[in-house]
Structure formats: C-alpha cells, structure tokens
Amino acid sequence: MMEVDQDEVGQHNVGDSVGQLDDDSEALPCPQVFAQQMSLAEFQRQATYLTHNAVGNLKQSDDYKKWVNTCSVCRSCWYVNQCLPESSCPECAGFALERPCPICKGKCGRIWTRDVEMSKSFRKAHWDGVCGLPDHERHVYMLELFMDEKDVLTGIEDLNTAAG
C-alpha cells in the first residue's frame, strides 16, 4: 500500500495537472481554478444581489438615460434638452424633462417634471407638479385652460333662452 504524505494532500489546485502533454513536452499555461460549494439559496441570494447592482449601474449610465428619455414619436432626446413644439410633436409638447407650471404658465414659479412613462404610453406629454398659486387664482387659470370660448358663448345663449 502506498503512503500519502499528509502535507501534500489538499495543496494541489484543479489546474495543476490540466494542460500537460506528457513527460517530454512542456506544460501548457493554465489558469488556476478555484471552486467553492454553496447552497442553492446562497447562489440565488448572490445572483439577485449582483443582478440588482448591475441593473442599478446600468440605470445610472448616460447611455441608458438617453435611451429612456427619448421621445417615441419624433426621437428627440429629452435627456439632452431636445424637443419639438406641440404642433410638431404632442409627446414633446415643446419641453424636454422640465417645464414651468402649465396651469398658470409659470407665474407661480414652480417647475413641473415630465412623467416619461405616461408620456410614452399615451404619446402625449404628461407632467407631474402642483401649481403654487392660491386656490382662487388657480381656479381662474383652470377655467381658461379647460373652457373654450365657444362653450362659454353657448352657455350664455342657453341662459338667455331659458330666461326669456
């Protein structure tokens, strides 16, 4: 029976004998390979962590931000402040990622931000923000925005007809 020196046990790497041709030729260079056994749960935990980090890094890259923040209609890149007027592209609507308050046309000083996902879904500009004007002033602007002059005239005629 052959005796094995206990000092030599476990001191060889997986790559030590791989790549050797025979005794007369030189050994091919071979990378050292190390393996560690882990449970399936640990593998899944590490895979989730690494994937989460990789996706996070991707989302922070300029290339990704340019791709996500690009108009799906005219291909203007909002991330670099490109946009077309509303008459040319309803998804851009004349602004990139920020705009003055659309209710009071910026009189309140608030800046609204583009809801990129909604803008792309509906192919029409959508904005997140709150007008900073007091309620009674904001109400006047809301009426101007949503009431057509023709609707007002029709309403007045209807009132005159009903009264007379």
PDB file of C-alpha atoms in Angstrom:
ATOM      1  CA  MET A   1       0.000   0.000   0.000  1.00  0.00           C
ATOM      2  CA  MET A   2       1.274   3.440  -0.934  1.00  0.00           C
ATOM      3  CA  GLU A   3       1.694   6.020   1.762  1.00  0.00           C
ATOM      4  CA  VAL A   4       0.421   9.551   1.127  1.00  0.00           C
ATOM      5  CA  ASP A   5       2.226  12.458   2.676  1.00  0.00           C
ATOM      6  CA  GLN A   6      -0.415  14.428   4.595  1.00  0.00           C
ATOM      7  CA  ASP A   7       1.380  17.710   3.847  1.00  0.00           C
ATOM      8  CA  GLU A   8       0.777  17.210   0.130  1.00  0.00           C
ATOM      9  CA  VAL A   9      -2.950  16.474   0.489  1.00  0.00           C
ATOM     10  CA  GLY A  10      -5.090  19.457  -0.490  1.00  0.00           C
ATOM     11  CA  GLN A  11      -2.166  21.507  -1.801  1.00  0.00           C
ATOM     12  CA  HIS A  12      -2.824  20.880  -5.472  1.00  0.00           C
ATOM     13  CA  ASN A  13      -5.137  23.112  -7.450  1.00  0.00           C
ATOM     14  CA  VAL A  14      -7.537  21.843 -10.050  1.00  0.00           C
ATOM     15  CA  GLY A  15      -5.415  23.337 -12.837  1.00  0.00           C
ATOM     16  CA  ASP A  16      -2.101  21.766 -11.751  1.00  0.00           C
ATOM     17  CA  SER A  17      -2.280  18.711 -13.973  1.00  0.00           C
ATOM     18  CA  VAL A  18      -4.553  20.074 -16.693  1.00  0.00           C
ATOM     19  CA  GLY A  19      -2.788  21.127 -19.855  1.00  0.00           C
ATOM     20  CA  GLN A  20       0.235  18.850 -19.542  1.00  0.00           C
ATOM     21  CA  LEU A  21       1.010  16.873 -22.668  1.00  0.00           C
ATOM     22  CA  ASP A  22       3.457  14.238 -21.442  1.00  0.00           C
ATOM     23  CA  ASP A  23       6.809  13.987 -19.654  1.00  0.00           C
ATOM     24  CA  ASP A  24       8.868  15.072 -22.689  1.00  0.00           C
ATOM     25  CA  SER A  25       6.953  18.221 -23.611  1.00  0.00           C
ATOM     26  CA  GLU A  26       6.402  21.490 -21.815  1.00  0.00           C
ATOM     27  CA  ALA A  27       3.236  22.070 -19.855  1.00  0.00           C
ATOM     28  CA  LEU A  28       0.727  24.465 -21.364  1.00  0.00           C
ATOM     29  CA  PRO A  29      -0.017  27.524 -19.246  1.00  0.00           C
ATOM     30  CA  CYS A  30      -3.222  27.002 -17.353  1.00  0.00           C
ATOM     31  CA  PRO A  31      -5.175  29.385 -15.131  1.00  0.00           C
ATOM     32  CA  GLN A  32      -5.659  28.478 -11.527  1.00  0.00           C
ATOM     33  CA  VAL A  33      -9.231  27.388 -10.916  1.00  0.00           C
ATOM     34  CA  PHE A  34     -10.826  27.618  -7.514  1.00  0.00           C
ATOM     35  CA  ALA A  35     -14.309  26.459  -6.700  1.00  0.00           C
ATOM     36  CA  GLN A  36     -16.427  26.949  -3.664  1.00  0.00           C
ATOM     37  CA  GLN A  37     -19.507  24.975  -2.910  1.00  0.00           C
ATOM     38  CA  MET A  38     -22.549  26.919  -1.818  1.00  0.00           C
ATOM     39  CA  SER A  39     -26.165  26.191  -1.231  1.00  0.00           C
ATOM     40  CA  LEU A  40     -28.806  26.952  -3.826  1.00  0.00           C
ATOM     41  CA  ALA A  41     -30.252  29.613  -1.519  1.00  0.00           C
ATOM     42  CA  GLU A  42     -26.861  31.337  -1.227  1.00  0.00           C
ATOM     43  CA  PHE A  43     -26.369  31.158  -5.005  1.00  0.00           C
ATOM     44  CA  GLN A  44     -29.788  32.733  -5.564  1.00  0.00           C
ATOM     45  CA  ARG A  45     -29.065  35.437  -2.966  1.00  0.00           C
ATOM     46  CA  GLN A  46     -25.752  36.308  -4.652  1.00  0.00           C
ATOM     47  CA  ALA A  47     -27.296  36.232  -8.130  1.00  0.00           C
ATOM     48  CA  THR A  48     -30.091  38.571  -7.012  1.00  0.00           C
ATOM     49  CA  TYR A  49     -27.617  40.940  -5.352  1.00  0.00           C
ATOM     50  CA  LEU A  50     -25.285  41.014  -8.364  1.00  0.00           C
ATOM     51  CA  THR A  51     -28.192  41.456 -10.804  1.00  0.00           C
ATOM     52  CA  HIS A  52     -29.642  44.274  -8.693  1.00  0.00           C
ATOM     53  CA  ASN A  53     -26.260  46.042  -8.663  1.00  0.00           C
ATOM     54  CA  ALA A  54     -25.757  45.565 -12.411  1.00  0.00           C
ATOM     55  CA  VAL A  55     -29.209  46.970 -13.198  1.00  0.00           C
ATOM     56  CA  GLY A  56     -28.589  49.875 -10.826  1.00  0.00           C
ATOM     57  CA  ASN A  57     -25.309  50.685 -12.563  1.00  0.00           C
ATOM     58  CA  LEU A  58     -26.993  50.453 -15.967  1.00  0.00           C
ATOM     59  CA  LYS A  59     -29.783  52.838 -14.932  1.00  0.00           C
ATOM     60  CA  GLN A  60     -27.191  55.387 -13.814  1.00  0.00           C
ATOM     61  CA  SER A  61     -25.354  55.373 -17.149  1.00  0.00           C
ATOM     62  CA  ASP A  62     -25.780  58.299 -19.549  1.00  0.00           C
ATOM     63  CA  ASP A  63     -26.485  55.951 -22.459  1.00  0.00           C
ATOM     64  CA  TYR A  64     -29.430  54.377 -20.607  1.00  0.00           C
ATOM     65  CA  LYS A  65     -30.803  57.770 -19.529  1.00  0.00           C
ATOM     66  CA  LYS A  66     -30.611  58.988 -23.128  1.00  0.00           C
ATOM     67  CA  TRP A  67     -32.406  55.876 -24.376  1.00  0.00           C
ATOM     68  CA  VAL A  68     -35.200  56.029 -21.765  1.00  0.00           C
ATOM     69  CA  ASN A  69     -35.700  59.784 -22.044  1.00  0.00           C
ATOM     70  CA  THR A  70     -36.203  59.834 -25.807  1.00  0.00           C
ATOM     71  CA  CYS A  71     -39.493  60.735 -27.462  1.00  0.00           C
ATOM     72  CA  SER A  72     -41.111  57.697 -29.064  1.00  0.00           C
ATOM     73  CA  VAL A  73     -42.758  59.857 -31.751  1.00  0.00           C
ATOM     74  CA  CYS A  74     -40.009  62.150 -33.083  1.00  0.00           C
ATOM     75  CA  ARG A  75     -36.934  60.557 -31.389  1.00  0.00           C
ATOM     76  CA  SER A  76     -35.883  63.846 -29.717  1.00  0.00           C
ATOM     77  CA  CYS A  77     -33.675  63.136 -26.704  1.00  0.00           C
ATOM     78  CA  TRP A  78     -35.199  64.931 -23.714  1.00  0.00           C
ATOM     79  CA  TYR A  79     -32.162  63.987 -21.591  1.00  0.00           C
ATOM     80  CA  VAL A  80     -30.013  66.359 -23.672  1.00  0.00           C
ATOM     81  CA  ASN A  81     -32.777  69.003 -23.792  1.00  0.00           C
ATOM     82  CA  GLN A  82     -34.059  68.254 -27.298  1.00  0.00           C
ATOM     83  CA  CYS A  83     -37.765  68.653 -28.073  1.00  0.00           C
ATOM     84  CA  LEU A  84     -40.179  69.766 -30.758  1.00  0.00           C
ATOM     85  CA  PRO A  85     -43.114  72.187 -30.350  1.00  0.00           C
ATOM     86  CA  GLU A  86     -46.545  70.726 -29.572  1.00  0.00           C
ATOM     87  CA  SER A  87     -47.717  71.467 -33.109  1.00  0.00           C
ATOM     88  CA  SER A  88     -44.993  69.138 -34.443  1.00  0.00           C
ATOM     89  CA  CYS A  89     -44.947  66.510 -31.678  1.00  0.00           C
ATOM     90  CA  PRO A  90     -47.637  66.136 -28.990  1.00  0.00           C
ATOM     91  CA  GLU A  91     -45.364  63.856 -26.942  1.00  0.00           C
ATOM     92  CA  CYS A  92     -42.650  66.523 -26.696  1.00  0.00           C
ATOM     93  CA  ALA A  93     -45.097  69.439 -26.434  1.00  0.00           C
ATOM     94  CA  GLY A  94     -42.297  71.990 -26.556  1.00  0.00           C
ATOM     95  CA  PHE A  95     -40.396  70.908 -23.424  1.00  0.00           C
ATOM     96  CA  ALA A  96     -37.771  68.304 -22.523  1.00  0.00           C
ATOM     97  CA  LEU A  97     -37.817  66.923 -18.937  1.00  0.00           C
ATOM     98  CA  GLU A  98     -38.911  70.069 -17.113  1.00  0.00           C
ATOM     99  CA  ARG A  99     -41.280  72.921 -17.773  1.00  0.00           C
ATOM    100  CA  PRO A 100     -42.842  75.889 -15.991  1.00  0.00           C
ATOM    101  CA  CYS A 101     -46.235  75.261 -14.401  1.00  0.00           C
ATOM    102  CA  PRO A 102     -48.668  74.576 -17.285  1.00  0.00           C
ATOM    103  CA  ILE A 103     -51.680  75.837 -15.328  1.00  0.00           C
ATOM    104  CA  CYS A 104     -50.542  79.438 -14.762  1.00  0.00           C
ATOM    105  CA  LYS A 105     -47.839  79.359 -17.468  1.00  0.00           C
ATOM    106  CA  GLY A 106     -45.091  79.749 -14.860  1.00  0.00           C
ATOM    107  CA  LYS A 107     -46.499  82.691 -12.881  1.00  0.00           C
ATOM    108  CA  CYS A 108     -46.251  80.654  -9.645  1.00  0.00           C
ATOM    109  CA  GLY A 109     -42.559  79.907 -10.269  1.00  0.00           C
ATOM    110  CA  ARG A 110     -42.944  76.142  -9.876  1.00  0.00           C
ATOM    111  CA  ILE A 111     -41.213  73.701 -12.232  1.00  0.00           C
ATOM    112  CA  TRP A 112     -43.020  70.525 -13.279  1.00  0.00           C
ATOM    113  CA  THR A 113     -41.244  67.334 -14.357  1.00  0.00           C
ATOM    114  CA  ARG A 114     -42.161  65.065 -17.246  1.00  0.00           C
ATOM    115  CA  ASP A 115     -43.794  61.747 -16.434  1.00  0.00           C
ATOM    116  CA  VAL A 116     -41.789  59.871 -19.069  1.00  0.00           C
ATOM    117  CA  GLU A 117     -43.674  56.595 -18.758  1.00  0.00           C
ATOM    118  CA  MET A 118     -47.100  58.225 -19.143  1.00  0.00           C
ATOM    119  CA  SER A 119     -45.888  60.486 -21.964  1.00  0.00           C
ATOM    120  CA  LYS A 120     -44.665  57.468 -23.909  1.00  0.00           C
ATOM    121  CA  SER A 121     -47.715  55.329 -23.105  1.00  0.00           C
ATOM    122  CA  PHE A 122     -50.197  57.925 -24.340  1.00  0.00           C
ATOM    123  CA  ARG A 123     -47.880  59.568 -26.908  1.00  0.00           C
ATOM    124  CA  LYS A 124     -48.857  62.885 -25.341  1.00  0.00           C
ATOM    125  CA  ALA A 125     -46.935  64.992 -22.812  1.00  0.00           C
ATOM    126  CA  HIS A 126     -47.749  64.279 -19.147  1.00  0.00           C
ATOM    127  CA  TRP A 127     -46.339  66.345 -16.284  1.00  0.00           C
ATOM    128  CA  ASP A 128     -46.031  65.983 -12.507  1.00  0.00           C
ATOM    129  CA  GLY A 129     -46.311  69.067 -10.345  1.00  0.00           C
ATOM    130  CA  VAL A 130     -48.549  71.376  -8.367  1.00  0.00           C
ATOM    131  CA  CYS A 131     -49.381  74.979  -9.167  1.00  0.00           C
ATOM    132  CA  GLY A 132     -48.175  77.285  -6.405  1.00  0.00           C
ATOM    133  CA  LEU A 133     -50.891  79.914  -6.793  1.00  0.00           C
ATOM    134  CA  PRO A 134     -53.645  80.305  -4.168  1.00  0.00           C
ATOM    135  CA  ASP A 135     -56.816  78.333  -4.947  1.00  0.00           C
ATOM    136  CA  HIS A 136     -58.901  81.314  -6.095  1.00  0.00           C
ATOM    137  CA  GLU A 137     -56.205  82.460  -8.575  1.00  0.00           C
ATOM    138  CA  ARG A 138     -55.508  78.935  -9.802  1.00  0.00           C
ATOM    139  CA  HIS A 139     -59.251  78.396 -10.393  1.00  0.00           C
ATOM    140  CA  VAL A 140     -59.316  81.303 -12.884  1.00  0.00           C
ATOM    141  CA  TYR A 141     -56.424  79.778 -14.857  1.00  0.00           C
ATOM    142  CA  MET A 142     -58.062  76.336 -14.782  1.00  0.00           C
ATOM    143  CA  LEU A 143     -61.243  77.789 -16.279  1.00  0.00           C
ATOM    144  CA  GLU A 144     -59.217  79.460 -19.041  1.00  0.00           C
ATOM    145  CA  LEU A 145     -57.412  76.193 -19.784  1.00  0.00           C
ATOM    146  CA  PHE A 146     -60.440  73.947 -19.913  1.00  0.00           C
ATOM    147  CA  MET A 147     -63.202  76.241 -21.115  1.00  0.00           C
ATOM    148  CA  ASP A 148     -63.415  77.014 -24.794  1.00  0.00           C
ATOM    149  CA  GLU A 149     -64.739  80.485 -25.687  1.00  0.00           C
ATOM    150  CA  LYS A 150     -67.383  78.848 -27.889  1.00  0.00           C
ATOM    151  CA  ASP A 151     -68.591  76.791 -24.891  1.00  0.00           C
ATOM    152  CA  VAL A 152     -68.929  79.948 -22.793  1.00  0.00           C
ATOM    153  CA  LEU A 153     -70.931  81.727 -25.523  1.00  0.00           C
ATOM    154  CA  THR A 154     -73.185  78.679 -25.937  1.00  0.00           C
ATOM    155  CA  GLY A 155     -73.775  78.631 -22.179  1.00  0.00           C
ATOM    156  CA  ILE A 156     -74.692  82.320 -22.137  1.00  0.00           C
ATOM    157  CA  GLU A 157     -77.123  81.817 -25.046  1.00  0.00           C
ATOM    158  CA  ASP A 158     -78.688  78.871 -23.219  1.00  0.00           C
ATOM    159  CA  LEU A 159     -79.155  81.041 -20.117  1.00  0.00           C
ATOM    160  CA  ASN A 160     -80.710  83.849 -22.183  1.00  0.00           C
ATOM    161  CA  THR A 161     -83.069  81.408 -23.904  1.00  0.00           C
ATOM    162  CA  ALA A 162     -84.131  79.873 -20.605  1.00  0.00           C
ATOM    163  CA  ALA A 163     -84.709  83.299 -19.005  1.00  0.00           C
ATOM    164  CA  GLY A 164     -86.624  84.803 -21.942  1.00  0.00           C
TER     165      GLY A 164
END
